[in-house]
Amino acid sequence: IYGCAGGILADTAAFHIFGIASMLFLALGCAVGLLVIYWVRPGWRAAVLFAGGFSLIYGLVAYFLLYGLWGYEGSGLILWRTTIPGAMLSVLSAWPVYWLVARIRGRFEEREENG
């Protein structure tokens, strides 16, 4: 549900076919959730890798739908100058977000134990 809601917000800000981000965020969010539940131990490494993979897959699909499908000349520069750096920025920003969410979760667990 969070993935779909985030996808709807991303669709309102994106310049491509409406609904693609919602479907991708829902599918990738479900996949990441199932991986964390059944296969991967949750932690900061998993959060950083999933954030990078998630943003890279989304960026590649959006690039393909906007430019790759139509065969624009020189569109490879867009891939290397926006999509790949965007995925790297997501990886770098995943650590502070993970730390903040872990702190908030720790505070709620403390209150639940004490009270």
XYZ file of N, CA, C and O in Angstrom:
460
model
N 0.836 -1.190 0.000
C 0.000 0.000 0.000
C 0.876 1.248 0.000
O 0.590 2.200 -0.714
N 1.962 1.230 0.784
C 2.864 2.380 0.801
C 3.526 2.577 -0.564
O 3.721 3.708 -1.008
N 3.878 1.477 -1.209
C 4.478 1.571 -2.537
C 3.532 2.181 -3.542
O 3.925 3.021 -4.363
N 2.279 1.783 -3.511
C 1.291 2.331 -4.442
C 1.055 3.815 -4.151
O 0.966 4.627 -5.075
N 0.961 4.167 -2.882
C 0.755 5.579 -2.529
C 1.960 6.420 -2.954
O 1.804 7.518 -3.488
N 3.161 5.901 -2.730
C 4.360 6.606 -3.179
C 4.418 6.706 -4.688
O 4.871 7.711 -5.245
N 3.961 5.677 -5.373
C 3.923 5.702 -6.833
C 2.953 6.740 -7.363
O 3.222 7.398 -8.370
N 1.826 6.890 -6.695
C 0.865 7.915 -7.119
C 1.474 9.303 -6.957
O 1.331 10.163 -7.823
N 2.183 9.524 -5.856
C 2.861 10.809 -5.670
C 3.948 11.014 -6.717
O 4.126 12.120 -7.237
N 4.684 9.957 -7.045
C 5.719 10.074 -8.071
C 5.108 10.307 -9.449
O 5.685 11.020 -10.274
N 3.953 9.714 -9.705
C 3.285 9.915 -10.993
C 2.853 11.362 -11.188
O 2.865 11.870 -12.307
N 2.460 12.016 -10.125
C 2.025 13.407 -10.261
C 3.189 14.336 -10.577
O 2.982 15.403 -11.141
N 4.416 13.938 -10.224
C 5.579 14.784 -10.464
C 6.389 14.356 -11.686
O 7.288 15.068 -12.096
N 6.087 13.195 -12.257
C 6.886 12.667 -13.368
C 6.336 13.125 -14.710
O 5.165 13.483 -14.833
N 7.193 13.068 -15.704
C 6.817 13.486 -17.044
C 6.716 12.292 -17.981
O 7.261 12.312 -19.079
N 6.076 11.246 -17.535
C 5.867 10.087 -18.400
C 4.468 9.542 -18.195
O 3.651 10.173 -17.558
N 4.206 8.398 -18.731
C 2.862 7.831 -18.735
C 2.352 7.687 -17.301
O 2.995 7.056 -16.465
N 1.171 8.255 -17.033
C 0.612 8.215 -15.683
C 0.243 6.779 -15.326
O -0.401 6.089 -16.097
N 0.648 6.336 -14.168
C 0.334 5.010 -13.678
C 1.513 4.066 -13.678
O 1.490 3.049 -12.991
N 2.551 4.381 -14.434
C 3.721 3.503 -14.481
C 4.418 3.464 -13.125
O 4.770 2.397 -12.637
N 4.621 4.608 -12.520
C 5.298 4.648 -11.221
C 4.471 3.913 -10.169
O 5.024 3.192 -9.337
N 3.162 4.057 -10.204
C 2.313 3.365 -9.228
C 2.448 1.862 -9.353
O 2.592 1.143 -8.355
N 2.407 1.373 -10.573
C 2.532 -0.076 -10.778
C 3.921 -0.578 -10.400
O 4.058 -1.618 -9.750
N 4.953 0.166 -10.797
C 6.310 -0.252 -10.459
C 6.574 -0.190 -8.957
O 7.182 -1.104 -8.397
N 6.147 0.881 -8.319
C 6.360 0.999 -6.878
C 5.618 -0.102 -6.130
O 6.131 -0.646 -5.151
N 4.417 -0.430 -6.566
C 3.652 -1.496 -5.918
C 4.363 -2.833 -6.091
O 4.559 -3.569 -5.115
N 4.765 -3.160 -7.317
C 5.425 -4.445 -7.566
C 6.775 -4.527 -6.867
O 7.081 -5.536 -6.207
N 7.588 -3.479 -6.986
C 8.904 -3.500 -6.348
C 8.792 -3.458 -4.826
O 9.577 -4.095 -4.116
N 7.814 -2.716 -4.314
C 7.607 -2.685 -2.860
C 7.195 -4.036 -2.307
O 7.682 -4.466 -1.256
N 6.319 -4.719 -3.019
C 5.922 -6.068 -2.596
C 7.097 -7.031 -2.668
O 7.292 -7.860 -1.773
N 7.895 -6.921 -3.733
C 9.058 -7.796 -3.878
C 10.068 -7.564 -2.755
O 10.576 -8.519 -2.153
N 10.354 -6.318 -2.449
C 11.299 -6.004 -1.373
C 10.746 -6.477 -0.030
O 11.471 -7.052 0.787
N 9.458 -6.260 0.203
C 8.848 -6.717 1.452
C 8.932 -8.224 1.623
O 9.267 -8.728 2.704
N 8.653 -8.955 0.566
C 8.734 -10.413 0.642
C 10.169 -10.885 0.814
O 10.430 -11.843 1.544
N 11.108 -10.224 0.154
C 12.515 -10.577 0.339
C 12.957 -10.371 1.781
O 13.676 -11.199 2.351
N 12.542 -9.263 2.379
C 12.938 -8.983 3.760
C 12.268 -9.957 4.723
O 12.877 -10.399 5.695
N 11.039 -10.336 4.455
C 10.342 -11.257 5.349
C 10.926 -12.657 5.282
O 11.153 -13.303 6.313
N 11.210 -13.145 4.074
C 11.553 -14.554 3.920
C 13.017 -14.855 3.640
O 13.449 -15.986 3.812
N 13.807 -13.877 3.196
C 15.128 -14.244 2.731
C 16.258 -13.375 3.255
O 17.331 -13.864 3.579
N 16.061 -12.079 3.351
C 17.127 -11.147 3.703
C 16.927 -10.646 5.126
O 15.821 -10.276 5.508
N 18.005 -10.629 5.888
C 17.936 -10.081 7.234
C 17.883 -8.558 7.142
O 18.725 -7.938 6.499
N 16.888 -7.930 7.780
C 16.801 -6.472 7.676
C 17.961 -5.787 8.399
O 18.375 -6.212 9.472
N 18.471 -4.776 7.784
C 19.579 -4.011 8.337
C 19.923 -2.878 7.404
O 19.295 -2.675 6.368
N 20.967 -2.139 7.750
C 21.307 -0.970 6.950
C 21.847 -1.360 5.582
O 21.609 -0.673 4.609
N 22.572 -2.474 5.496
C 23.076 -2.903 4.188
C 21.943 -3.255 3.241
O 21.970 -2.871 2.064
N 20.973 -3.993 3.744
C 19.827 -4.358 2.906
C 19.045 -3.121 2.490
O 18.613 -3.017 1.335
N 18.869 -2.182 3.402
C 18.128 -0.957 3.077
C 18.830 -0.164 1.985
O 18.188 0.322 1.040
N 20.140 -0.042 2.080
C 20.891 0.714 1.079
C 20.859 0.001 -0.269
O 20.633 0.619 -1.311
N 21.058 -1.316 -0.272
C 21.031 -2.058 -1.533
C 19.647 -2.055 -2.172
O 19.525 -1.909 -3.391
N 18.612 -2.214 -1.376
C 17.259 -2.198 -1.927
C 16.896 -0.812 -2.458
O 16.249 -0.693 -3.495
N 17.299 0.238 -1.768
C 17.015 1.595 -2.247
C 17.711 1.853 -3.576
O 17.118 2.417 -4.508
N 18.958 1.446 -3.685
C 19.679 1.623 -4.939
C 19.104 0.801 -6.071
O 18.917 1.299 -7.186
N 18.800 -0.456 -5.792
C 18.217 -1.306 -6.816
C 16.842 -0.835 -7.251
O 16.515 -0.826 -8.441
N 16.049 -0.431 -6.279
C 14.702 0.070 -6.545
C 14.761 1.296 -7.448
O 14.072 1.371 -8.473
N 15.606 2.262 -7.099
C 15.674 3.487 -7.898
C 16.308 3.236 -9.257
O 15.916 3.864 -10.248
N 17.256 2.309 -9.352
C 17.857 1.998 -10.639
C 16.859 1.321 -11.568
O 16.754 1.682 -12.747
N 16.100 0.365 -11.060
C 15.084 -0.306 -11.880
C 14.027 0.693 -12.329
O 13.652 0.731 -13.505
N 13.553 1.521 -11.423
C 12.559 2.522 -11.791
C 13.111 3.501 -12.819
O 12.447 3.841 -13.802
N 14.339 3.957 -12.622
C 14.947 4.892 -13.558
C 15.142 4.279 -14.940
O 14.916 4.943 -15.956
N 15.555 3.005 -15.005
C 15.751 2.355 -16.295
C 14.435 2.149 -17.035
O 14.360 2.347 -18.246
N 13.391 1.772 -16.314
C 12.084 1.592 -16.953
C 11.548 2.937 -17.443
O 11.033 3.039 -18.567
N 11.668 3.968 -16.630
C 11.209 5.293 -17.046
C 12.017 5.797 -18.239
O 11.458 6.369 -19.183
N 13.319 5.571 -18.239
C 14.157 5.963 -19.375
C 13.719 5.226 -20.635
O 13.606 5.821 -21.713
N 13.484 3.938 -20.516
C 13.075 3.159 -21.685
C 11.741 3.651 -22.232
O 11.574 3.769 -23.448
N 10.790 3.952 -21.344
C 9.481 4.397 -21.805
C 9.517 5.795 -22.418
O 8.748 6.099 -23.334
N 10.389 6.652 -21.915
C 10.447 8.019 -22.429
C 11.335 8.172 -23.660
O 10.977 8.880 -24.601
N 12.495 7.547 -23.646
C 13.481 7.818 -24.682
C 13.895 6.568 -25.465
O 14.014 6.615 -26.679
N 14.158 5.491 -24.762
C 14.662 4.292 -25.419
C 13.677 3.680 -26.391
O 14.052 3.199 -27.466
N 12.418 3.700 -26.056
C 11.376 3.127 -26.904
C 11.247 3.882 -28.225
O 10.973 3.301 -29.263
N 11.478 5.179 -28.192
C 11.291 6.008 -29.376
C 12.571 6.193 -30.171
O 12.537 6.720 -31.277
N 13.705 5.796 -29.612
C 14.967 5.846 -30.344
C 15.493 7.241 -30.610
O 16.028 7.509 -31.683
N 15.345 8.142 -29.654
C 15.890 9.488 -29.817
C 17.406 9.436 -29.905
O 18.056 8.711 -29.158
N 17.962 10.243 -30.785
C 19.404 10.280 -30.941
C 20.044 10.997 -29.754
O 19.581 12.046 -29.321
N 21.081 10.412 -29.214
C 21.786 11.010 -28.086
C 21.093 10.839 -26.745
O 21.460 11.488 -25.776
N 20.100 9.979 -26.683
C 19.384 9.821 -25.419
C 20.192 9.036 -24.392
O 19.834 9.018 -23.215
N 21.282 8.409 -24.823
C 22.136 7.697 -23.878
C 22.757 8.617 -22.849
O 23.052 8.213 -21.725
N 22.957 9.874 -23.237
C 23.504 10.847 -22.285
C 22.543 11.082 -21.127
O 22.986 11.325 -20.005
N 21.258 11.023 -21.403
C 20.264 11.200 -20.340
C 20.391 10.068 -19.329
O 20.311 10.283 -18.123
N 20.613 8.876 -19.844
C 20.775 7.718 -18.960
C 21.975 7.912 -18.033
O 21.867 7.701 -16.826
N 23.090 8.346 -18.591
C 24.314 8.473 -17.798
C 24.376 9.743 -16.966
O 25.100 9.794 -15.972
N 23.614 10.769 -17.347
C 23.680 12.033 -16.608
C 22.539 12.232 -15.618
O 22.637 13.106 -14.758
N 21.451 11.475 -15.736
C 20.338 11.653 -14.792
C 19.945 10.366 -14.080
O 19.785 10.361 -12.870
N 19.790 9.279 -14.826
C 19.284 8.046 -14.220
C 20.297 7.412 -13.279
O 19.969 7.106 -12.123
N 21.500 7.199 -13.744
C 22.532 6.560 -12.917
C 22.916 7.440 -11.718
O 22.962 6.945 -10.587
N 23.168 8.753 -11.898
C 23.436 9.583 -10.717
C 22.257 9.654 -9.744
O 22.457 9.741 -8.536
N 21.026 9.598 -10.267
C 19.860 9.572 -9.385
C 19.827 8.329 -8.523
O 19.490 8.382 -7.333
N 20.188 7.191 -9.100
C 20.248 5.947 -8.326
C 21.354 6.023 -7.269
O 21.177 5.565 -6.141
N 22.480 6.610 -7.634
C 23.571 6.764 -6.658
C 23.182 7.700 -5.523
O 23.530 7.453 -4.367
N 22.480 8.757 -5.859
C 22.007 9.675 -4.823
C 21.010 8.981 -3.896
O 21.003 9.232 -2.682
N 20.197 8.108 -4.437
C 19.269 7.340 -3.602
C 20.029 6.427 -2.643
O 19.624 6.263 -1.493
N 21.105 5.833 -3.124
C 21.928 4.989 -2.253
C 22.533 5.823 -1.125
O 22.526 5.414 0.034
N 23.033 7.000 -1.465
C 23.643 7.862 -0.437
C 22.617 8.389 0.563
O 22.931 8.555 1.739
N 21.413 8.648 0.106
C 20.397 9.171 1.015
C 19.680 8.073 1.786
O 18.946 8.367 2.731
N 19.879 6.827 1.412
C 19.210 5.730 2.112
C 19.747 5.557 3.534
O 18.987 5.207 4.447
N 21.040 5.783 3.733
C 21.617 5.590 5.067
C 21.022 6.553 6.097
O 20.589 6.107 7.171
N 20.951 7.870 5.859
C 20.343 8.752 6.865
C 18.863 8.457 7.100
O 18.390 8.541 8.229
N 18.156 8.088 6.048
C 16.739 7.752 6.211
C 16.596 6.485 7.053
O 15.760 6.418 7.953
N 17.433 5.484 6.798
C 17.404 4.256 7.601
C 17.725 4.570 9.063
O 17.068 4.060 9.966
N 18.722 5.395 9.291
C 19.103 5.752 10.656
C 17.957 6.451 11.378
O 17.666 6.149 12.538
N 17.294 7.387 10.695
C 16.185 8.125 11.296
C 15.020 7.188 11.633
O 14.470 7.250 12.740
N 14.662 6.313 10.721
C 13.558 5.377 10.969
C 13.919 4.405 12.092
O 13.073 4.071 12.937
N 15.171 3.961 12.147
C 15.598 3.070 13.231
C 15.525 3.777 14.583
O 15.129 3.166 15.589
N 15.891 5.048 14.636
C 15.784 5.820 15.889
C 14.336 5.964 16.338
O 14.019 5.806 17.508
N 13.470 6.295 15.386
C 12.052 6.447 15.724
C 11.481 5.123 16.206
O 10.756 5.072 17.202
N 11.831 4.040 15.530
C 11.351 2.720 15.946
C 11.868 2.366 17.341
O 11.142 1.821 18.167
N 13.135 2.679 17.612
C 13.701 2.410 18.930
C 12.987 3.169 20.030
O 12.741 2.639 21.118
N 12.620 4.409 19.769
C 11.888 5.196 20.765
C 10.518 4.593 21.051
O 10.082 4.541 22.194
N 9.832 4.169 20.001
C 8.522 3.548 20.218
C 8.638 2.231 20.978
O 7.795 1.917 21.822
N 9.682 1.450 20.710
C 9.885 0.196 21.429
C 10.203 0.457 22.890
O 9.760 -0.295 23.764
N 10.976 1.514 23.168
C 11.278 1.872 24.558
C 10.003 2.237 25.316
O 9.775 1.803 26.441
N 9.166 3.041 24.712
C 7.915 3.439 25.350
C 6.981 2.261 25.554
O 6.269 2.194 26.550
N 6.987 1.333 24.620
C 6.131 0.174 24.749
C 6.599 -0.729 25.889
O 5.793 -1.303 26.623
N 7.912 -0.865 26.061
C 8.444 -1.674 27.140
C 8.210 -1.037 28.500
O 7.972 -1.727 29.491
N 8.314 0.282 28.572
C 8.170 0.981 29.851
C 6.725 1.223 30.260
O 6.447 1.481 31.405
N 5.873 1.159 29.316
C 4.642 1.608 29.715
C 3.334 1.252 29.463
O 2.378 1.362 29.999
